[in-house]
Short mmCIF file of C-alpha atoms in Angstrom, two decimals:
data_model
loop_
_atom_site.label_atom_id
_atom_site.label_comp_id
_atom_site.label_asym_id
_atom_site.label_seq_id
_atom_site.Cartn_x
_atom_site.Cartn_y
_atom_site.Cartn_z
CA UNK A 12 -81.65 44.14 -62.68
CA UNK A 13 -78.66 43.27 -61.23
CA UNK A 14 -77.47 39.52 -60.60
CA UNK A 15 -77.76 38.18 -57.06
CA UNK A 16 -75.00 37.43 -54.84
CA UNK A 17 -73.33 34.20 -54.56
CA UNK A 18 -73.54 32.33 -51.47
CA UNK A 19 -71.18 31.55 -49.24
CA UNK A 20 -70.34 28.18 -49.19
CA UNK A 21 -71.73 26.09 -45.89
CA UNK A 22 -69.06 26.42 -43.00
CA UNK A 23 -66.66 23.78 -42.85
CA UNK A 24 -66.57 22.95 -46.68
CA UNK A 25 -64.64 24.37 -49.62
CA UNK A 26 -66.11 26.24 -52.62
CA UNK A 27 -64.46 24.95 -55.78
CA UNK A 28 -65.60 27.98 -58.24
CA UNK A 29 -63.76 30.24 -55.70
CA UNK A 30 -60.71 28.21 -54.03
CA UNK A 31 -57.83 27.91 -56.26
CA UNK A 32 -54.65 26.26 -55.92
CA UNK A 33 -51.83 28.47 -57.22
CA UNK A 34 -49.55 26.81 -60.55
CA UNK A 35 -45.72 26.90 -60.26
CA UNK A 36 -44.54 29.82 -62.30
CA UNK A 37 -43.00 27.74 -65.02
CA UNK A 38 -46.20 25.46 -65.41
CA UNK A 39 -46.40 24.73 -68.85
CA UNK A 40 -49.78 26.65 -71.14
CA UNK A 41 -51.35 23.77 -71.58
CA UNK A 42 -50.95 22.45 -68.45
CA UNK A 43 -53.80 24.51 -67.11
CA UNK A 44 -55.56 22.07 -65.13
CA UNK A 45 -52.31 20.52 -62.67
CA UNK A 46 -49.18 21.96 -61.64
CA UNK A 47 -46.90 20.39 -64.35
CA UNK A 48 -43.20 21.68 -65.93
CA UNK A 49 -41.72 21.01 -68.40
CA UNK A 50 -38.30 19.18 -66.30
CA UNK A 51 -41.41 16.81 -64.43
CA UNK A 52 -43.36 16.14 -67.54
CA UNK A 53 -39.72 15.00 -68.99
CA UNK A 54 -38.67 12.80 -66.15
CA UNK A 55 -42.48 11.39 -65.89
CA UNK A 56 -42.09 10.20 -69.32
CA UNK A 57 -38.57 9.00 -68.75
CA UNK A 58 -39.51 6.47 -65.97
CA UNK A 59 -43.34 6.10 -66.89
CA UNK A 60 -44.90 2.22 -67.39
CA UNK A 61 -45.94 1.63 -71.25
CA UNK A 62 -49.65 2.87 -69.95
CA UNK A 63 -48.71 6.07 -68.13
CA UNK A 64 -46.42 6.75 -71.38
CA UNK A 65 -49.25 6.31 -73.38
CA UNK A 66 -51.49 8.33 -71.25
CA UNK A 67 -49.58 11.13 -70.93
CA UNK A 68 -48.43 11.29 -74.37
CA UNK A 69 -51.94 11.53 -75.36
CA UNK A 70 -52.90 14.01 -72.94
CA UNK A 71 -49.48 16.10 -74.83
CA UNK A 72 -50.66 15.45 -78.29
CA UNK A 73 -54.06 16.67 -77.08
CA UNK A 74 -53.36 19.61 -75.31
CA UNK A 75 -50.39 20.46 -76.42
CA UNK A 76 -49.55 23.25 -79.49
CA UNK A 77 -47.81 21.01 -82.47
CA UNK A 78 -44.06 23.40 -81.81
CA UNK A 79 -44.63 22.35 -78.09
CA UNK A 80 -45.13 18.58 -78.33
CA UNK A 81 -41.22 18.50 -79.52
CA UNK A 82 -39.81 19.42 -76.21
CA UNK A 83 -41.35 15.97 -75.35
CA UNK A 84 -41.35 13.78 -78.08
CA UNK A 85 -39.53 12.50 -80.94
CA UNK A 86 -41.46 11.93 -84.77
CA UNK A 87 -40.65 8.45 -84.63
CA UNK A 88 -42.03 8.01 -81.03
CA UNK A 89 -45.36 9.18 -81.92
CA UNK A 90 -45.35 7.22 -85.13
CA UNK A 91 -44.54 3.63 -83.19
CA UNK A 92 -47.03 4.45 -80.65
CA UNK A 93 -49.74 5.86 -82.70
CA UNK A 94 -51.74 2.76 -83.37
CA UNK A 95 -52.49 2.70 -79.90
CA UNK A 96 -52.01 6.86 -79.09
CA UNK A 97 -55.05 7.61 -81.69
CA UNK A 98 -57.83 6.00 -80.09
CA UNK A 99 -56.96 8.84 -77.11
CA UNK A 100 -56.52 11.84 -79.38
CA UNK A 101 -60.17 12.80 -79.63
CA UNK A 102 -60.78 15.78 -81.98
CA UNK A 103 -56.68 16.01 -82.59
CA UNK A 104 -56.55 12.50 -84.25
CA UNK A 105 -57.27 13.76 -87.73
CA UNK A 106 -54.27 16.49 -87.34
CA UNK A 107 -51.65 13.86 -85.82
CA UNK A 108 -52.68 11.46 -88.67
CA UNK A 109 -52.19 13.97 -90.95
CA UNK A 110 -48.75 15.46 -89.66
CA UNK A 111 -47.79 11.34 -89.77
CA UNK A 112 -48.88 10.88 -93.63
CA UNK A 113 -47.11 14.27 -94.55
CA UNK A 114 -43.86 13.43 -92.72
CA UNK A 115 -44.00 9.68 -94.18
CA UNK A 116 -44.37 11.58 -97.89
CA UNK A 117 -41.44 14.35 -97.41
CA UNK A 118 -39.26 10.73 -96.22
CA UNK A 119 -38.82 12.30 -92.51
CA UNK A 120 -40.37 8.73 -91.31
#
């Protein structure tokens, strides 16, 4: 039996499952929720409050692959921060503690 149609959304109002707003070209992967490149993320960090730094380095960490997260920050930026970066890592906490013990060990901290 075959599914039945969607309906259309009431006159006047927008249907979210079906409008979408088109990403620049360059957006970065894991950007895939907001139009964000790489040359905005990099001057948002630049000028960003201690908070918003936070925040979006977090949101980086999170969402970004590891080889990625070095267009944006340094080692020893996520190492000073990382007391207060971790509590916003969800799930990828354990792999940036990790990635912080082994560089310690190998003397790259």
């Amino acid at each position: 039996m075959p599914a039945p149609p969607v309906p259309s959304p009431p006159a006047g109002t927008s249907n979210l499952l079906v409008e979408t707003r088109a990403l620049p070209a360059e957006n970065l992967d894991f950007a895939w929720d907001r139009p964000e490149t790489a040359d905005s993320l990099r001057e948002k960090l630049a000028v960003a409050e201690p908070a918003e730094w936070l925040r979006l380095s977090a949101w980086i960490l999170r969402e970004a692959r590891v080889e990625e997260v070095w267009q944006f920050l340094t080692l020893p930026q996520i190492a000073a921060a990382f007391p207060r970066l971790a509590p916003m890592l969800g799930r990828r906490r354990r792999l940036w503690d990790y990635l912080l013990r082994a560089a310690r060990e190998l003397g790259r901290l």
